[in-house]
Structure formats: structure tokens, C-alpha cells
Coordinates of N, CA and C and ligand atoms in Angstrom, one line a residue:
M1 N 2.8 35.0 -75.4 CA 3.9 35.8 -74.8 C 3.4 36.6 -73.6
I2 N 4.0 36.5 -72.5 CA 3.5 37.2 -71.3 C 4.2 38.6 -71.3
R3 N 3.3 39.6 -71.2 CA 3.9 40.9 -71.0 C 4.3 41.1 -69.6
T4 N 5.5 41.6 -69.3 CA 6.0 41.7 -68.0 C 6.3 43.1 -67.6
I5 N 5.8 43.5 -66.4 CA 6.2 44.8 -65.9 C 6.9 44.5 -64.6
C6 N 8.2 44.9 -64.5 CA 9.0 44.7 -63.3 C 9.1 46.0 -62.6
T7 N 8.6 46.1 -61.4 CA 8.6 47.3 -60.6 C 9.7 47.2 -59.5
Q8 N 10.0 48.4 -59.0 CA 11.1 48.4 -58.0 C 10.6 47.8 -56.7
N9 N 9.4 48.0 -56.4 CA 8.9 47.5 -55.1 C 7.4 47.2 -55.1
Y10 N 6.9 46.8 -54.0 CA 5.5 46.4 -53.8 C 4.6 47.5 -54.1
D11 N 4.9 48.7 -53.6 CA 4.0 49.9 -53.8 C 3.8 50.2 -55.2
E12 N 4.9 50.2 -56.0 CA 4.8 50.5 -57.4 C 4.0 49.4 -58.1
M13 N 4.2 48.2 -57.8 CA 3.4 47.1 -58.4 C 1.9 47.3 -58.1
S14 N 1.6 47.7 -56.9 CA 0.2 47.9 -56.5 C -0.4 49.1 -57.3
L15 N 0.4 50.2 -57.4 CA -0.1 51.4 -58.1 C -0.3 51.1 -59.6
Q16 N 0.6 50.4 -60.2 CA 0.5 50.1 -61.7 C -0.7 49.2 -61.9
T17 N -0.9 48.2 -61.0 CA -2.1 47.3 -61.2 C -3.4 48.1 -61.0
A18 N -3.4 48.9 -59.9 CA -4.7 49.7 -59.7 C -5.0 50.6 -60.9
N19 N -3.9 51.2 -61.5 CA -4.2 52.0 -62.6 C -4.7 51.3 -63.8
K20 N -4.3 50.1 -64.0 CA -4.8 49.2 -65.1 C -6.3 49.0 -64.9
I21 N -6.7 48.7 -63.6 CA -8.1 48.4 -63.3 C -8.9 49.7 -63.4
I22 N -8.4 50.8 -63.0 CA -9.1 52.1 -63.1 C -9.3 52.4 -64.5
Q23 N -8.3 52.2 -65.3 CA -8.5 52.5 -66.8 C -9.6 51.7 -67.4
L24 N -9.6 50.4 -67.0 CA -10.7 49.5 -67.6 C -12.1 50.0 -67.1
V25 N -12.2 50.2 -65.8 CA -13.5 50.6 -65.2 C -14.0 52.0 -65.9
N26 N -13.0 52.9 -66.1 CA -13.4 54.1 -66.7 C -13.8 54.0 -68.2
E27 N -13.3 52.9 -68.9 CA -13.6 52.7 -70.2 C -14.9 51.9 -70.4
K28 N -15.1 51.0 -69.4 CA -16.3 50.1 -69.4 C -16.9 50.1 -68.0
K29 N -17.9 50.9 -67.8 CA -18.4 51.2 -66.5 C -19.0 49.9 -65.9
N30 N -19.6 49.1 -66.7 CA -20.3 47.9 -66.2 C -19.4 46.6 -66.4
C31 N -18.1 46.8 -66.3 CA -17.3 45.6 -66.5 C -17.4 44.6 -65.4
T32 N -16.9 43.4 -65.6 CA -16.8 42.4 -64.6 C -15.3 42.1 -64.3
L33 N -15.0 42.3 -63.0 CA -13.7 42.1 -62.5 C -13.6 40.8 -61.8
G34 N -12.5 40.0 -62.1 CA -12.2 38.8 -61.3 C -11.2 39.2 -60.2
L35 N -11.6 38.9 -59.0 CA -10.7 39.4 -57.9 C -10.1 38.3 -57.1
A36 N -9.0 38.6 -56.5 CA -8.2 37.6 -55.7 C -8.1 38.1 -54.3
T37 N -7.8 37.1 -53.4 CA -7.5 37.4 -52.0 C -6.0 37.2 -51.8
G38 N -5.5 37.0 -50.6 CA -4.1 36.8 -50.3 C -3.5 38.2 -50.0
S39 N -2.3 38.2 -49.5 CA -1.6 39.5 -49.1 C -1.2 40.3 -50.3
T40 N -0.9 39.6 -51.5 CA -0.4 40.4 -52.6 C -1.3 41.5 -53.1
P41 N -2.6 41.3 -53.3 CA -3.4 42.4 -53.9 C -3.8 43.5 -52.9
I42 N -3.4 43.4 -51.6 CA -3.9 44.4 -50.7 C -3.6 45.8 -51.1
G43 N -2.3 46.0 -51.5 CA -1.9 47.3 -51.9 C -2.6 47.8 -53.1
T44 N -3.0 46.9 -54.0 CA -3.8 47.3 -55.2 C -5.1 47.8 -54.7
Y45 N -5.7 47.1 -53.8 CA -7.1 47.5 -53.3 C -7.0 48.8 -52.6
E46 N -5.9 49.0 -51.8 CA -5.7 50.3 -51.1 C -5.7 51.5 -52.2
A47 N -5.0 51.2 -53.3 CA -4.8 52.2 -54.3 C -6.2 52.5 -55.0
L48 N -7.0 51.4 -55.1 CA -8.3 51.6 -55.7 C -9.2 52.4 -54.8
I49 N -9.1 52.2 -53.5 CA -9.9 53.0 -52.6 C -9.5 54.4 -52.6
K50 N -8.2 54.7 -52.7 CA -7.7 56.1 -52.8 C -8.3 56.7 -54.0
A51 N -8.2 56.0 -55.1 CA -8.7 56.6 -56.4 C -10.2 56.9 -56.3
Y52 N -10.9 56.0 -55.7 CA -12.4 56.2 -55.5 C -12.6 57.5 -54.7
E53 N -11.9 57.6 -53.6 CA -12.0 58.8 -52.7 C -11.7 60.0 -53.4
E54 N -10.8 60.0 -54.4 CA -10.4 61.1 -55.2 C -11.3 61.3 -56.4
N55 N -12.4 60.6 -56.5 CA -13.3 60.7 -57.6 C -12.6 60.3 -59.0
R56 N -11.6 59.5 -58.9 CA -11.0 59.1 -60.2 C -11.6 57.8 -60.8
V57 N -12.5 57.2 -60.1 CA -13.1 56.0 -60.6 C -14.5 55.7 -59.9
D58 N -15.4 55.1 -60.6 CA -16.7 54.9 -60.1 C -17.1 53.4 -60.3
F59 N -17.3 52.7 -59.2 CA -17.6 51.3 -59.3 C -19.1 50.9 -59.2
A60 N -19.9 51.9 -59.4 CA -21.4 51.7 -59.2 C -21.9 50.6 -60.1
D61 N -21.4 50.5 -61.3 CA -22.0 49.5 -62.2 C -21.1 48.2 -62.4
V62 N -20.1 48.1 -61.6 CA -19.1 47.0 -61.7 C -19.6 45.8 -61.0
T63 N -19.4 44.6 -61.6 CA -19.6 43.3 -61.0 C -18.3 42.7 -60.6
S64 N -18.2 42.0 -59.5 CA -16.9 41.3 -59.2 C -17.2 39.9 -58.9
I65 N -16.3 39.0 -59.4 CA -16.4 37.6 -59.1 C -15.1 37.1 -58.6
N66 N -15.1 36.7 -57.3 CA -13.8 36.3 -56.7 C -13.4 34.8 -57.1
L67 N -12.2 34.6 -56.9 CA -11.7 33.2 -57.3 C -12.1 32.1 -56.4
D68 N -12.2 32.4 -55.1 CA -12.3 31.2 -54.2 C -12.8 31.5 -52.8
E69 N -13.2 30.5 -52.1 CA -13.6 30.6 -50.7 C -13.4 29.3 -50.0
Y70 N -13.0 29.4 -48.7 CA -12.8 28.2 -47.9 C -14.2 27.5 -47.7
K71 N -14.2 26.2 -47.8 CA -15.4 25.5 -47.4 C -15.6 25.5 -45.9
G72 N -16.8 25.8 -45.5 CA -17.1 25.7 -44.1 C -17.0 27.1 -43.3
L73 N -16.4 28.1 -44.0 CA -16.3 29.4 -43.3 C -17.5 30.3 -43.7
A74 N -18.1 30.9 -42.6 CA -19.2 31.8 -42.8 C -18.7 33.1 -43.4
P75 N -19.6 33.9 -44.0 CA -19.2 35.2 -44.6 C -18.6 36.1 -43.5
T76 N -19.0 35.9 -42.3 CA -18.6 36.8 -41.2 C -17.3 36.3 -40.6
H77 N -16.8 35.1 -41.0 CA -15.6 34.6 -40.3 C -14.4 35.5 -40.7
P78 N -13.6 36.0 -39.8 CA -12.6 36.9 -40.1 C -11.5 36.3 -41.0
N79 N -11.4 35.0 -41.1 CA -10.4 34.5 -42.0 C -11.0 34.0 -43.4
G80 N -12.3 34.2 -43.5 CA -12.9 33.9 -44.8 C -12.6 34.9 -45.8
Y81 N -12.8 34.5 -47.1 CA -12.4 35.5 -48.1 C -13.6 36.5 -48.4
R82 N -14.8 36.1 -48.0 CA -15.9 37.2 -48.1 C -15.6 38.3 -47.2
Y83 N -15.2 37.9 -46.0 CA -14.9 38.9 -44.9 C -13.7 39.8 -45.4
F84 N -12.7 39.1 -45.9 CA -11.5 39.8 -46.4 C -11.9 40.8 -47.5
M85 N -12.7 40.4 -48.5 CA -13.0 41.3 -49.6 C -13.9 42.5 -49.1
D86 N -14.9 42.2 -48.2 CA -15.7 43.2 -47.7 C -14.9 44.3 -46.9
N87 N -13.9 43.8 -46.1 CA -13.2 44.7 -45.2 C -11.9 45.2 -45.8
T88 N -11.5 44.7 -47.0 CA -10.3 45.2 -47.6 C -10.6 46.1 -48.8
L89 N -11.8 45.9 -49.4 CA -12.1 46.7 -50.5 C -13.6 47.2 -50.6
F90 N -14.5 46.2 -50.6 CA -15.9 46.5 -51.0 C -16.5 47.6 -50.1
R91 N -16.3 47.6 -48.8 CA -17.0 48.6 -48.0 C -16.5 50.0 -48.1
Y92 N -15.3 50.1 -48.8 CA -14.7 51.4 -48.9 C -14.9 52.0 -50.3
I93 N -15.6 51.3 -51.2 CA -15.9 51.9 -52.5 C -17.4 51.7 -52.8
N94 N -17.8 52.3 -53.9 CA -19.3 52.3 -54.2 C -19.8 51.1 -55.0
I95 N -19.1 50.0 -54.9 CA -19.6 48.8 -55.7 C -20.9 48.4 -54.9
N96 N -21.8 47.9 -55.7 CA -23.1 47.4 -55.1 C -22.8 46.0 -54.5
P97 N -23.0 45.9 -53.1 CA -22.6 44.6 -52.5 C -23.3 43.4 -53.1
Y98 N -24.5 43.7 -53.7 CA -25.2 42.6 -54.4 C -24.6 42.1 -55.7
N99 N -23.6 43.0 -56.2 CA -22.9 42.6 -57.4 C -21.5 42.0 -57.1
T100 N -21.3 41.6 -55.9 CA -20.0 41.1 -55.5 C -20.2 39.6 -55.2
Y101 N -19.5 38.7 -55.9 CA -19.7 37.3 -55.8 C -18.5 36.5 -55.3
L102 N -18.7 35.6 -54.4 CA -17.7 34.6 -54.0 C -18.4 33.3 -53.9
P103 N -17.7 32.2 -54.0 CA -18.4 30.9 -53.7 C -19.0 30.9 -52.3
D104 N -20.1 30.1 -52.2 CA -20.7 30.0 -50.9 C -20.1 29.0 -50.0
G105 N -19.2 29.5 -49.1 CA -18.4 28.6 -48.2 C -19.3 27.7 -47.3
L106 N -20.5 28.2 -47.1 CA -21.4 27.4 -46.1 C -22.2 26.4 -46.9
E107 N -22.2 26.4 -48.2 CA -22.9 25.3 -48.9 C -22.1 24.0 -48.8
M108 N -22.7 23.1 -48.1 CA -22.0 21.8 -47.8 C -22.2 20.8 -49.0
D109 N -23.1 21.1 -49.9 CA -23.2 20.2 -51.1 C -22.3 20.7 -52.2
P110 N -21.2 20.1 -52.4 CA -20.2 20.6 -53.4 C -20.8 20.8 -54.8
A111 N -21.6 19.8 -55.2 CA -22.2 19.9 -56.6 C -23.0 21.2 -56.7
K112 N -23.8 21.5 -55.7 CA -24.7 22.6 -55.7 C -23.8 23.9 -55.7
A113 N -22.9 24.0 -54.8 CA -22.0 25.2 -54.6 C -21.3 25.5 -55.9
C114 N -20.8 24.4 -56.6 CA -20.0 24.6 -57.8 C -20.9 25.0 -59.0
S115 N -22.0 24.3 -59.1 CA -22.8 24.7 -60.3 C -23.4 26.1 -60.1
E116 N -23.8 26.5 -58.9 CA -24.3 27.8 -58.7 C -23.2 28.9 -59.1
Y117 N -22.0 28.6 -58.7 CA -20.9 29.6 -59.0 C -20.6 29.6 -60.5
D118 N -20.7 28.4 -61.1 CA -20.5 28.4 -62.6 C -21.5 29.2 -63.3
H119 N -22.7 29.1 -62.7 CA -23.9 29.8 -63.3 C -23.6 31.4 -63.2
I120 N -23.1 31.8 -62.1 CA -22.8 33.2 -61.9 C -21.7 33.7 -62.9
I121 N -20.7 32.8 -63.0 CA -19.6 33.2 -63.9 C -20.1 33.3 -65.4
E122 N -21.0 32.4 -65.7 CA -21.6 32.4 -67.0 C -22.5 33.6 -67.2
Q123 N -23.2 33.9 -66.2 CA -24.2 35.0 -66.3 C -23.5 36.4 -66.4
Y124 N -22.4 36.6 -65.7 CA -21.7 37.9 -65.7 C -20.4 37.9 -66.5
G125 N -20.0 36.8 -66.9 CA -18.8 36.7 -67.7 C -19.0 37.1 -69.2
P126 N -18.0 37.1 -70.0 CA -16.6 36.8 -69.6 C -16.1 37.9 -68.7
I127 N -15.2 37.4 -67.8 CA -14.6 38.4 -66.9 C -13.7 39.3 -67.8
D128 N -13.8 40.6 -67.6 CA -13.0 41.5 -68.4 C -11.5 41.5 -67.9
L129 N -11.3 41.5 -66.6 CA -10.0 41.5 -66.1 C -9.9 40.6 -64.9
M130 N -9.1 39.6 -65.0 CA -8.9 38.6 -63.9 C -7.6 38.9 -63.1
L131 N -7.7 39.3 -61.9 CA -6.5 39.5 -61.1 C -6.1 38.3 -60.4
L132 N -4.9 37.9 -60.4 CA -4.4 36.7 -59.8 C -3.2 36.9 -59.0
G133 N -3.1 36.2 -57.9 CA -1.8 36.0 -57.1 C -1.3 34.6 -57.5
I134 N -0.3 34.2 -56.9 CA 0.2 32.9 -57.2 C 0.7 32.2 -55.9
G135 N 0.3 31.0 -55.7 CA 0.7 30.2 -54.5 C 2.2 29.8 -54.7
L136 N 2.8 29.4 -53.6 CA 4.2 29.0 -53.6 C 4.4 27.7 -54.5
N137 N 3.4 26.9 -54.6 CA 3.4 25.7 -55.4 C 2.9 26.0 -56.8
G138 N 2.6 27.2 -57.2 CA 2.1 27.6 -58.5 C 0.6 27.6 -58.6
H139 N -0.1 27.4 -57.5 CA -1.6 27.4 -57.6 C -2.1 28.8 -58.0
I140 N -3.2 28.8 -58.7 CA -3.9 30.0 -59.0 C -5.4 29.8 -58.5
G141 N -5.9 30.8 -57.9 CA -7.1 30.6 -57.1 C -6.7 29.5 -56.1
F142 N -7.5 28.5 -56.0 CA -7.0 27.3 -55.1 C -6.9 26.1 -56.0
N143 N -6.5 26.3 -57.3 CA -6.3 25.2 -58.2 C -4.9 24.7 -57.9
E144 N -4.8 23.6 -57.1 CA -3.6 23.1 -56.6 C -2.9 22.2 -57.8
P145 N -1.6 21.9 -57.7 CA -1.0 21.1 -58.6 C -1.8 19.7 -58.8
A146 N -2.0 19.3 -60.0 CA -2.8 18.1 -60.2 C -2.4 17.5 -61.5
D147 N -3.0 16.3 -61.9 CA -2.6 15.7 -63.2 C -3.4 16.2 -64.3
H148 N -4.3 17.1 -64.1 CA -5.1 17.7 -65.2 C -5.5 19.1 -64.8
F149 N -5.8 20.0 -65.9 CA -6.3 21.3 -65.6 C -7.8 21.2 -65.4
S150 N -8.3 21.9 -64.3 CA -9.7 21.9 -64.0 C -10.5 22.7 -65.0
T151 N -11.7 22.5 -65.1 CA -12.6 23.3 -66.0 C -13.4 24.3 -65.2
G152 N -14.5 23.9 -64.6 CA -15.3 24.8 -63.8 C -15.0 24.8 -62.4
T153 N -15.9 25.4 -61.6 CA -15.7 25.5 -60.1 C -15.6 24.1 -59.5
Q154 N -14.7 24.0 -58.6 CA -14.6 22.7 -57.9 C -14.2 22.8 -56.5
L155 N -14.5 21.7 -55.8 CA -14.0 21.6 -54.4 C -12.7 21.0 -54.4
V156 N -11.7 21.6 -53.7 CA -10.3 21.1 -53.7 C -9.9 20.8 -52.3
D157 N -9.1 19.7 -52.2 CA -8.3 19.5 -50.9 C -7.1 20.3 -51.0
L158 N -6.9 21.1 -50.0 CA -5.7 22.0 -50.0 C -4.5 21.1 -49.7
T159 N -3.4 21.5 -50.4 CA -2.1 20.7 -50.1 C -1.5 21.1 -48.8
E160 N -0.6 20.3 -48.3 CA 0.1 20.6 -47.1 C 0.8 22.0 -47.2
S161 N 1.4 22.2 -48.3 CA 2.2 23.5 -48.5 C 1.3 24.7 -48.4
T162 N 0.0 24.6 -49.0 CA -0.9 25.7 -48.9 C -1.4 25.9 -47.5
I163 N -1.7 24.8 -46.9 CA -2.2 24.9 -45.5 C -1.2 25.5 -44.6
Q164 N 0.1 25.1 -44.8 CA 1.2 25.7 -44.0 C 1.3 27.2 -44.3
A165 N 1.2 27.6 -45.6 CA 1.3 29.0 -46.0 C 0.2 29.8 -45.4
N166 N -1.0 29.2 -45.2 CA -2.1 30.0 -44.7 C -2.2 30.0 -43.2
V167 N -1.4 29.2 -42.5 CA -1.5 29.1 -41.0 C -1.3 30.5 -40.4
R168 N -0.5 31.3 -41.0 CA -0.2 32.6 -40.5 C -1.5 33.5 -40.2
F169 N -2.6 33.1 -40.9 CA -3.8 33.9 -40.8 C -4.7 33.3 -39.6
F170 N -4.4 32.2 -39.1 CA -5.2 31.5 -38.1 C -4.4 31.3 -36.8
N171 N -5.1 30.9 -35.8 CA -4.4 30.8 -34.5 C -3.7 29.5 -34.4
T172 N -4.2 28.4 -35.0 CA -3.6 27.1 -34.9 C -3.7 26.4 -36.3
L173 N -2.9 25.4 -36.5 CA -2.9 24.6 -37.7 C -4.3 24.0 -37.9
E174 N -4.9 23.5 -36.8 CA -6.2 22.8 -36.8 C -7.3 23.7 -37.4
E175 N -7.2 25.0 -37.2 CA -8.2 25.9 -37.6 C -8.2 26.2 -39.1
V176 N -7.1 25.9 -39.7 CA -7.0 26.2 -41.2 C -7.9 25.3 -41.9
P177 N -8.8 25.8 -42.7 CA -9.7 24.8 -43.5 C -8.9 24.0 -44.4
K178 N -9.3 22.8 -44.6 CA -8.5 21.8 -45.4 C -9.1 21.7 -46.9
Q179 N -10.3 22.4 -47.1 CA -10.9 22.3 -48.4 C -11.4 23.7 -48.8
A180 N -11.4 23.9 -50.1 CA -12.0 25.2 -50.6 C -12.7 25.0 -51.9
Y181 N -13.6 26.0 -52.2 CA -14.2 26.0 -53.5 C -13.4 27.0 -54.3
T182 N -13.0 26.6 -55.5 CA -12.3 27.5 -56.4 C -12.8 27.6 -57.8
M183 N -12.8 28.7 -58.4 CA -13.0 28.9 -59.8 C -12.1 27.9 -60.6
G184 N -12.5 27.3 -61.6 CA -11.7 26.4 -62.4 C -10.7 27.1 -63.3
I185 N -9.7 26.4 -63.7 CA -8.7 26.9 -64.6 C -9.3 27.4 -65.9
Q186 N -10.2 26.6 -66.5 CA -10.8 27.0 -67.8 C -11.6 28.3 -67.6
S187 N -12.3 28.5 -66.5 CA -13.0 29.8 -66.3 C -12.0 30.9 -66.1
I188 N -10.9 30.7 -65.5 CA -9.9 31.7 -65.3 C -9.3 32.1 -66.7
M189 N -9.1 31.0 -67.5 CA -8.5 31.3 -68.9 C -9.5 31.9 -69.8
S190 N -10.8 31.9 -69.5 CA -11.8 32.5 -70.3 C -11.9 34.0 -70.1
A191 N -11.2 34.6 -69.1 CA -11.2 36.0 -68.9 C -10.5 36.7 -70.2
R192 N -11.0 37.9 -70.5 CA -10.5 38.6 -71.6 C -9.0 39.0 -71.4
Q193 N -8.8 39.4 -70.1 CA -7.4 39.8 -69.8 C -7.1 39.3 -68.4
I194 N -5.8 38.9 -68.2 CA -5.4 38.4 -66.9 C -4.2 39.2 -66.4
V195 N -4.2 39.6 -65.1 CA -3.1 40.3 -64.5 C -2.6 39.4 -63.4
V196 N -1.4 39.0 -63.4 CA -0.8 38.2 -62.3 C 0.1 39.0 -61.5
L197 N 0.0 39.0 -60.2 CA 0.8 39.8 -59.3 C 1.8 38.9 -58.5
A198 N 3.0 39.4 -58.4 CA 3.9 38.6 -57.5 C 4.9 39.6 -56.8
S199 N 5.1 39.4 -55.6 CA 5.9 40.3 -54.8 C 6.8 39.5 -53.8
G200 N 8.0 39.8 -53.7 CA 8.9 39.3 -52.7 C 9.7 38.1 -53.2
E201 N 10.9 37.9 -52.6 CA 11.8 36.8 -53.0 C 11.2 35.4 -52.9
A202 N 10.2 35.2 -51.9 CA 9.6 33.9 -51.8 C 9.0 33.4 -53.0
K203 N 8.5 34.4 -53.9 CA 7.8 34.0 -55.1 C 8.8 33.8 -56.3
A204 N 10.1 34.1 -56.2 CA 11.0 34.2 -57.3 C 11.1 32.8 -58.0
Q205 N 11.2 31.8 -57.3 CA 11.4 30.4 -57.9 C 10.2 30.0 -58.6
I206 N 9.0 30.2 -58.0 CA 7.8 29.7 -58.7 C 7.5 30.5 -59.9
I207 N 7.8 31.8 -59.9 CA 7.6 32.7 -61.1 C 8.5 32.2 -62.2
H208 N 9.7 31.9 -61.9 CA 10.6 31.4 -62.8 C 10.1 30.1 -63.4
D209 N 9.7 29.1 -62.6 CA 9.3 27.8 -63.0 C 8.0 27.9 -63.9
A210 N 7.0 28.7 -63.4 CA 5.8 28.8 -64.1 C 5.9 29.4 -65.5
F211 N 6.8 30.4 -65.6 CA 6.8 31.1 -66.8 C 8.0 30.8 -67.8
T212 N 8.9 29.8 -67.3 CA 9.9 29.4 -68.2 C 10.0 27.8 -68.3
G213 N 9.4 27.1 -67.3 CA 9.4 25.7 -67.3 C 8.3 25.1 -68.2
P214 N 8.1 23.8 -68.1 CA 7.0 23.1 -68.9 C 5.6 23.6 -68.5
I215 N 4.8 23.7 -69.5 CA 3.3 24.0 -69.2 C 2.7 22.7 -68.8
T216 N 2.4 22.7 -67.5 CA 1.9 21.4 -66.9 C 0.9 21.7 -65.8
P217 N -0.1 20.9 -65.6 CA -1.0 21.1 -64.5 C -0.4 20.9 -63.1
F218 N 0.9 20.3 -63.1 CA 1.6 20.2 -61.9 C 2.1 21.6 -61.4
V219 N 2.2 22.5 -62.3 CA 2.5 24.0 -62.0 C 1.3 24.8 -62.6
P220 N 0.2 24.8 -61.9 CA -1.0 25.4 -62.6 C -0.9 26.7 -63.3
A221 N -0.1 27.6 -62.7 CA 0.1 29.0 -63.3 C 0.7 28.9 -64.7
S222 N 1.4 27.8 -65.0 CA 2.1 27.7 -66.3 C 1.1 27.8 -67.4
V223 N -0.1 27.4 -67.2 CA -1.1 27.4 -68.3 C -1.4 28.8 -68.8
L224 N -1.1 29.8 -67.9 CA -1.4 31.2 -68.3 C -0.6 31.6 -69.6
R225 N 0.5 30.9 -69.9 CA 1.3 31.2 -71.1 C 0.5 30.9 -72.4
L226 N -0.6 30.2 -72.2 CA -1.4 29.8 -73.4 C -2.5 30.9 -73.6
H227 N -2.6 31.9 -72.7 CA -3.6 32.9 -72.8 C -3.1 34.1 -73.6
P228 N -3.9 34.7 -74.5 CA -3.3 35.7 -75.4 C -3.1 37.1 -74.7
N229 N -3.7 37.3 -73.5 CA -3.5 38.6 -72.9 C -3.3 38.6 -71.4
V230 N -2.0 38.3 -71.1 CA -1.6 38.2 -69.7 C -0.5 39.2 -69.4
T231 N -0.7 39.9 -68.3 CA 0.4 40.8 -67.9 C 0.9 40.3 -66.5
L232 N 2.1 40.1 -66.4 CA 2.7 39.8 -65.1 C 3.3 41.1 -64.5
I233 N 2.8 41.5 -63.4 CA 3.3 42.7 -62.7 C 3.9 42.3 -61.4
G234 N 5.2 42.4 -61.3 CA 5.9 42.0 -60.1 C 7.1 42.9 -59.7
D235 N 7.5 42.8 -58.5 CA 8.6 43.6 -58.1 C 9.9 42.8 -58.4
E236 N 11.0 43.5 -58.3 CA 12.3 42.9 -58.7 C 12.6 41.6 -57.9
A237 N 12.2 41.6 -56.6 CA 12.5 40.5 -55.8 C 11.8 39.2 -56.3
A238 N 10.6 39.4 -56.8 CA 9.9 38.2 -57.3 C 10.2 37.8 -58.7
L239 N 10.7 38.8 -59.5 CA 10.9 38.6 -60.9 C 12.4 38.3 -61.3
H240 N 13.3 38.5 -60.4 CA 14.7 38.5 -60.8 C 15.2 37.2 -61.4
L241 N 14.7 36.0 -60.9 CA 15.1 34.7 -61.5 C 14.5 34.6 -62.9
Y242 N 13.3 35.0 -63.0 CA 12.6 34.8 -64.3 C 13.2 35.7 -65.3
L243 N 13.6 36.9 -64.9 CA 14.2 37.9 -65.9 C 15.7 37.7 -66.0
N244 N 16.2 36.8 -65.2 CA 17.6 36.5 -65.2 C 18.5 37.6 -64.8
K245 N 18.0 38.3 -63.7 CA 18.7 39.5 -63.2 C 19.4 39.1 -61.9
Ligands
LIG1 C1 -4.2 31.8 -51.5 C2 -5.3 32.3 -52.5 C3 -4.7 32.6 -53.8 C4 -3.5 33.5 -53.6 C5 -2.4 32.8 -52.8 C6 -1.1 33.6 -52.6 O1 -3.9 30.5 -51.6 N1 -6.3 31.3 -52.7 O2 -5.6 33.2 -54.6 O3 -2.9 33.9 -54.8 O4 -3.0 32.5 -51.5 O5 -1.3 34.4 -51.5 P1 -0.3 35.6 -51.1 O6 -0.7 36.7 -52.0 O7 -0.7 35.9 -49.7 O8 1.1 35.1 -51.3

């Protein structure tokens, strides 16, 4: 059963999510957070920074493991996820940069990149709280619709819809990477607690489908209904079809 928190707007969604994370970090100083990129968690990260500045939370002993990274993008590439995390959250809080992990986008050998990341997940896991956004096609991390649920870290070919959704961050369609490394579904499902964020009308249909339709790898987020501790936090615009409002 998915616990659902429907907020009036994006800011309230962000605040509630940040408070959940703050509570966890205060209870377990050396916890492992699973973190996501995309536009949806930005407000949550801003609220975490504010809480840190106000001495309400201390990230000194926290480890973070992100979901994914584009293959071929350097850590300094402004559209890469390492750059995003560094400049949206990490540099503004006291997390130890050496304790923040993302797949190595510059590793051209997929087998090596994936096994190294699986090793990190094994070493620092289980993830205490996994934060997730959701793609328009139901992807989580970069686990695109497929005929099976993935297990460990894998290299994926991004679908046309994902490439189109990401073009807004790049100058041209050609610049959008066509492949990414992503944490596998089984690794995501191994987290002790999962928090899924959704904001805006554009996500209303996929939230409805993922949480009321069949549980199938063709809608990867639907698998979350099999996890014992998932909280969906979304604004009314994203949740109204699901909640039948
Ligand atoms: C990308 C990321 C996902 C994210 C999704 C949705 O594909 N790999 O982790 O959930 O985008 O992004 P947004 O939050 O911008 O809608």
C-alpha cells in the first residue's frame, strides 16, 4: 500500500520531503541517502540547504548514492548529473564530497562502470531513504520501459520520449546523450524506504497509470507498489487523476 501525501503546491511538496530527510538524518547521522536529479527535487534540495544553514541538520556523516549519470559526460559538464548535484546541493551543505557517489559517466567500459557502482551500493547500502522522481513514461532513475525489471546497475539506451524531455537542458537535440548508466530496479527496491516525488499536471497520467494500472516493467514505477515502505509526495496537479479528484 502506497502512503500518499497530497500537497497544495510544489513548495509544500518540497518542504514535506525535506523534513522527512532531515528527520532521518537527525535520527541516523551516518545514513545513506539515495538521491535523484531532474527538476522535481530541486525545491527539496533548497529546503535541505536552508535547514543546514539554520543548524537544523548535519550531513557530516551522511553518504549519498545517486540514481544515474549520462554516459560520456564529464563531472564538470554543466548538463551532467554530477555537476547538477554538486551545484544544487552538495557544495551548499557539509556532506563530505568523497562520500557522494554517482556512476562514472566517463567510464567507457559498461561492465566496469556497472560493477563498480554495484560495489558502491553494496558497500554503503542498504540505502535508508531513496528519493525518486518519475519520467513521463514511468521510468525511475533511467530504467526505461522494458520487458523485464532490471537488477543491478546497467547501461541503458534512452527512449525517444526521454531524450525529448531532456532536450530543454541542452542547446540542441544532438547534444542530448543517448545512453546513461542507471541504478537497477532491484537496487532501488532494496532501499529501506522510498519517497517518490511528482509535481505538475504533466505527471498526472503517469502517476495514475503507475499506481493504479498493472504492475509491469513497461511502466517501471509500477513495481514500487511491491515495496513495503513507499511514500508518494505530490502536489494536487500531479495527483488528482490518481486520487480521483
Ligand atoms: C530524468 C532522471 C530521473 C527523473 C526524471 C524526471 O530522466 N533520470 O531520475 O526522475 O528525469 O525529471 P523531472 O523531475 O525533471 O520531471
